Short mmCIF file of C-alpha atoms in Angstrom, two decimals:
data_model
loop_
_atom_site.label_atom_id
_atom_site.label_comp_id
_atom_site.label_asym_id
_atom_site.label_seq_id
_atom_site.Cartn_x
_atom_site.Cartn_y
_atom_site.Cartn_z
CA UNK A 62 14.01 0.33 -15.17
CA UNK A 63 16.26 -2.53 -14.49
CA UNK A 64 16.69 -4.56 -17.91
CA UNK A 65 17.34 -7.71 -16.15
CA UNK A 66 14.55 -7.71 -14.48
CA UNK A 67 12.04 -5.54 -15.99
CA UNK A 68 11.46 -4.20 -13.04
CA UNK A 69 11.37 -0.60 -11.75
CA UNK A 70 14.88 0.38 -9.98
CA UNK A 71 15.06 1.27 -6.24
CA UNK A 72 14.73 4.79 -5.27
CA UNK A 73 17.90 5.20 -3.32
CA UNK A 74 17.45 7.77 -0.36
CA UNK A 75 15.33 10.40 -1.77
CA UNK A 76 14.10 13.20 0.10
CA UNK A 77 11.87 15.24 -2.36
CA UNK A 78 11.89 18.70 -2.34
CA UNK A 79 8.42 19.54 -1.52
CA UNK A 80 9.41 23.48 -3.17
CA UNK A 81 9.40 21.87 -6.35
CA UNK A 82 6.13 20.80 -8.35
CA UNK A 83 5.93 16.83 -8.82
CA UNK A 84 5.36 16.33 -12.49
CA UNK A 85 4.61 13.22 -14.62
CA UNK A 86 8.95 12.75 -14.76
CA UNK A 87 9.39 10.71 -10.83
CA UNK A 88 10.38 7.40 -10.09
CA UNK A 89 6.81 6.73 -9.96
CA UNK A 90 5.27 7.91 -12.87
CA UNK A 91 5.43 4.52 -14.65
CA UNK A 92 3.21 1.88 -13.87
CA UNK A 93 3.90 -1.56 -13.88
CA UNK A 94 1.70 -4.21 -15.60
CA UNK A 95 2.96 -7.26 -15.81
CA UNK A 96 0.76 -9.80 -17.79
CA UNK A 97 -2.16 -7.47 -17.83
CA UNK A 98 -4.56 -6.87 -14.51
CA UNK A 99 -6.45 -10.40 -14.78
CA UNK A 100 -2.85 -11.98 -14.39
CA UNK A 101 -2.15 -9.31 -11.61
CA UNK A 102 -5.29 -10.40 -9.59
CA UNK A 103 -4.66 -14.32 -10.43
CA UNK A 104 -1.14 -13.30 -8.39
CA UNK A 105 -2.53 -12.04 -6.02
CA UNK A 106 -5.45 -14.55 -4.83
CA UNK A 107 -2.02 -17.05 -4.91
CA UNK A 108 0.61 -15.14 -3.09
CA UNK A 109 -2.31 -14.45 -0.44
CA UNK A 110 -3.49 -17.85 -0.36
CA UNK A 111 0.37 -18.93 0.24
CA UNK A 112 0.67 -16.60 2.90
CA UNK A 113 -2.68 -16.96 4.39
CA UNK A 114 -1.48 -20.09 5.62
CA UNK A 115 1.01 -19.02 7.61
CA UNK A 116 1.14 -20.57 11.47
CA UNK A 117 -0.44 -18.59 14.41
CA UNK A 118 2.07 -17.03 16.76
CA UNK A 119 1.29 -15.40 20.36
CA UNK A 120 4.45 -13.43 19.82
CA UNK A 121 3.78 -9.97 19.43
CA UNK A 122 6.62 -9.02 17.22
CA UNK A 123 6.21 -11.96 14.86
CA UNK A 124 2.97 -11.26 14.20
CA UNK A 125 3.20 -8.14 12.81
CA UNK A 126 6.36 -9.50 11.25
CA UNK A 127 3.56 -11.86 9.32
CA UNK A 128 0.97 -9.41 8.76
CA UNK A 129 3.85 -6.76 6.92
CA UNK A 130 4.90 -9.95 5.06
CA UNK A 131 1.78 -10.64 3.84
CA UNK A 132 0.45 -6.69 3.23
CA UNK A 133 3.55 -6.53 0.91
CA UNK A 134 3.93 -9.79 -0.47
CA UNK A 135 1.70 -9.53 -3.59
CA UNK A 136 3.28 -5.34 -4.24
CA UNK A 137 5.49 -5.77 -7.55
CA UNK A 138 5.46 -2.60 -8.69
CA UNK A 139 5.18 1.19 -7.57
CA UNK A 140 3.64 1.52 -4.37
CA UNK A 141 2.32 4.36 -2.58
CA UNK A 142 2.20 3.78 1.34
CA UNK A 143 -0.41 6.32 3.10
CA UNK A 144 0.07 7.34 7.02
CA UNK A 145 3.24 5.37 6.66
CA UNK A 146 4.19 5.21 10.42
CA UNK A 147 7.67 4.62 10.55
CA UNK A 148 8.20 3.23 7.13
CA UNK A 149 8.32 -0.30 7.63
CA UNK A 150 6.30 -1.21 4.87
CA UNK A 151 7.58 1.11 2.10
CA UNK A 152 11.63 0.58 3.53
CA UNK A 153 10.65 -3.35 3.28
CA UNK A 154 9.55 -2.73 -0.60
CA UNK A 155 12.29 -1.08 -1.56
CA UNK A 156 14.90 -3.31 -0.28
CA UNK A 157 13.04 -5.31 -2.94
CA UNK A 158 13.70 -3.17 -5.53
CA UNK A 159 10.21 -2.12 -5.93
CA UNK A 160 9.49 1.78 -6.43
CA UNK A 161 7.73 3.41 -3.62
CA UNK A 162 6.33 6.42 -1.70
CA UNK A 163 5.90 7.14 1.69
CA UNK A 164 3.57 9.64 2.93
CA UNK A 165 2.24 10.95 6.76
CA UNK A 166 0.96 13.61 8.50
CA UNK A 167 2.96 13.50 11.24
CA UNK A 168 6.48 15.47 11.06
CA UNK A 169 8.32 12.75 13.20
CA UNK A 170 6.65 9.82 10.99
CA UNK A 171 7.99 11.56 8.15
CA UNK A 172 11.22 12.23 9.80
CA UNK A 173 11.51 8.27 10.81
CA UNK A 174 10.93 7.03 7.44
CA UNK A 175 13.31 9.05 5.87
CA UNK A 176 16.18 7.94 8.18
CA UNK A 177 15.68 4.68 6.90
CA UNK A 178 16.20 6.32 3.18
CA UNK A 179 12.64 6.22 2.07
CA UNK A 180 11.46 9.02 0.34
CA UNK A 181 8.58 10.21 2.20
CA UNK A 182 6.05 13.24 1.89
CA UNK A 183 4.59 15.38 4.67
CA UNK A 184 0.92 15.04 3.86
CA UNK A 185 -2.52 14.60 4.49
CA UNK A 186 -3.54 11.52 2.57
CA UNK A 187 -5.74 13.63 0.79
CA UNK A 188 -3.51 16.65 0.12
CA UNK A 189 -2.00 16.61 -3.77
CA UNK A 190 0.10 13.48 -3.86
CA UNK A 191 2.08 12.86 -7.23
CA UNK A 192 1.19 10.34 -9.54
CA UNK A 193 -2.33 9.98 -8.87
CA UNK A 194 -4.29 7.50 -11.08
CA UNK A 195 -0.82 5.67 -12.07
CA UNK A 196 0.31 4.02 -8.69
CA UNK A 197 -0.06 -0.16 -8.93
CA UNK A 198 -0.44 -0.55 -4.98
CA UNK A 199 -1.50 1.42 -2.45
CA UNK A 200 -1.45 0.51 1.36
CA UNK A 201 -3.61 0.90 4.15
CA UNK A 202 -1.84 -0.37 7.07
CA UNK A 203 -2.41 -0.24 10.98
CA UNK A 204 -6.01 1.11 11.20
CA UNK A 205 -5.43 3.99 8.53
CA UNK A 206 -8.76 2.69 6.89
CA UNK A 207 -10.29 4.12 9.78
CA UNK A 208 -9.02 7.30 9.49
CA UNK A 209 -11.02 9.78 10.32
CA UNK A 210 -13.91 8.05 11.47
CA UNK A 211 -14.74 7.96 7.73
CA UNK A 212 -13.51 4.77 5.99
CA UNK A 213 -15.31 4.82 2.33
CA UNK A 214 -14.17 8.31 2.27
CA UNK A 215 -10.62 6.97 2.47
CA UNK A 216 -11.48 3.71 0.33
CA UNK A 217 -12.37 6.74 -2.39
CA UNK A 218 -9.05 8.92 -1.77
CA UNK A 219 -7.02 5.33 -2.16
CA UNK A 220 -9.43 4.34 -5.49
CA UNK A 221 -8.69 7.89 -6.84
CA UNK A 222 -4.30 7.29 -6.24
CA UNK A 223 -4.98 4.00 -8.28
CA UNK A 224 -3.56 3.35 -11.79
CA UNK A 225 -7.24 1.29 -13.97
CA UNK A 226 -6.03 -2.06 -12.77
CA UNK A 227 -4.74 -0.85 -9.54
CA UNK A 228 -4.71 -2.57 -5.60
CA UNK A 229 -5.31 -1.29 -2.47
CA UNK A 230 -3.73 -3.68 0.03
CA UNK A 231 -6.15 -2.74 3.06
CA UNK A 232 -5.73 -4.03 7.20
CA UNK A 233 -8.51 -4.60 9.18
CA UNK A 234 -8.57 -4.75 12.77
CA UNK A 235 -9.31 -7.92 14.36
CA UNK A 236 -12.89 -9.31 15.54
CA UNK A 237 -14.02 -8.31 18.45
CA UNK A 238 -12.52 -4.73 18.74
CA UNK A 239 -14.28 -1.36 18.44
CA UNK A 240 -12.11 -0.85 15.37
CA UNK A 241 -13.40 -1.45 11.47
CA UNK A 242 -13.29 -5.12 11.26
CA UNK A 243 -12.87 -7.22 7.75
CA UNK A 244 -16.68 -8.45 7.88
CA UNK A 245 -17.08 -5.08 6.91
CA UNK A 246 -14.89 -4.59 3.50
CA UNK A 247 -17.61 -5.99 0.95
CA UNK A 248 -20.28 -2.96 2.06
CA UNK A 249 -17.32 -0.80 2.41
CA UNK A 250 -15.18 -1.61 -1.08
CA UNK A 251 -18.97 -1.49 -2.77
CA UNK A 252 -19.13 2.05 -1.33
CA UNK A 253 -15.95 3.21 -2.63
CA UNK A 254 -16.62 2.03 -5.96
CA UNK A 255 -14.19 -1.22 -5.83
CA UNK A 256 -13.86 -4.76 -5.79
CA UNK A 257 -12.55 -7.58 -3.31
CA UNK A 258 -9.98 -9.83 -5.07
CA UNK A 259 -9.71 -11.90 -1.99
CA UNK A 260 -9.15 -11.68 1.86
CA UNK A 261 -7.25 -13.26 4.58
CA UNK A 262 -7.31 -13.21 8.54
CA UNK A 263 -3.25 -13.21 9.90
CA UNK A 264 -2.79 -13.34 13.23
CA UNK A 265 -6.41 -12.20 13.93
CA UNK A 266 -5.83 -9.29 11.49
CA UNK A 267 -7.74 -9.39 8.19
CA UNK A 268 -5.88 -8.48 5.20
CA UNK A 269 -8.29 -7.57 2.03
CA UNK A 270 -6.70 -6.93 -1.76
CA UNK A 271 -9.10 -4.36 -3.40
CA UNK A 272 -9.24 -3.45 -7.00
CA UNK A 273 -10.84 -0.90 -9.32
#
């Protein structure tokens, strides 16, 4: 914990020894709660409002650029990031300081994010994953709601990783695609057991903050 900031410190470079049992003593066995979870979800209707608004672009670089910024703008404390990818998302966290675990099934995913120092796990999403029921943010990026053909059954798995007061930062394809769109996360979030904070369509993509 950094006691100028109150704020959990970076994990520098870890690769975790998958050998060795992960026990409540990790970098992310804490939970951060700052304010309490109705001044956590009062954040995060703002910080998504703010970046709601962000201009259109046809570029297809700065749009994703805008959709990571926004999927990790309202993350403040440890963060679990499932079917990683390459480890955008998690390596953009912790250059904020923010606490954070990366985890894919795919060897070179794995491999990727850890060359940009992230810790990272080689895992199913629903394998054993260390500090279930304490993480403050979980991510669903790039179609991973999907995953499976089964998306309340991942909504569950991602309730389940949750610490009480928990949020699942969740991306939706856009409209007019034969992937899960975001007119679907009410029936989906009720499924799973949770709650929409509040949603927001960036460049086409909808963005949904979902809550225990």
């Amino acid at each position: 914990m950094d006691s100028a900031t109150g704020k959990p410190e970076p994990v520098r470079g870890r690769r975790i020894d998958e050998s060795v049992p992960l026990g409540p003593h990790t970098p992310w066995s804490g939970a951060y709660r700052p304010g309490g979870p109705e001044r956590r979800r009062d954040r995060v209707r703002l910080r998504s409002a703010r970046s709601g608004a962000l201009p259109g672009t046809r570029d297809p670089a700065a749009a994703r650029e805008q959709i990571d910024h926004v999927m990790t703008c309202c993350c403040d404390g440890p963060t679990i990031d499932l079917a990683c990818g390459s480890g955008r998302l998690a390596d953009r966290l912790m250059r904020q300081g923010i606490a954070v675990l990366s985890v894919d099934l795919s060897s070179k995913s794995v491999a990727a994010t850890r060359s940009r120092g992230v810790p990272a796990l080689h895992r199913d999403l629903f394998d054993r994953l260390p500090a279930t029921g304490r993480w403050a943010y979980a991510l669903l990026a790039d179609g991973v709601v999907g995953f499976g053909g089964d998306p309340a059954r991942v909504l569950r798995r991602t309730r389940d990783l949750l610490a009480p007061d928990g949020i699942a930062v969740v991306e939706f394809a856009p409209a007019g695609t034969d992937s899960i769109g975001i007119e679907h996360v009410g029936d989906l979030a009720a499924v799973a057991d949770l709650r929409v904070i509040t949603t927001v369509v960036v460049a086409e993509h909808g963005i949904a903050w979902l809550t225990r």
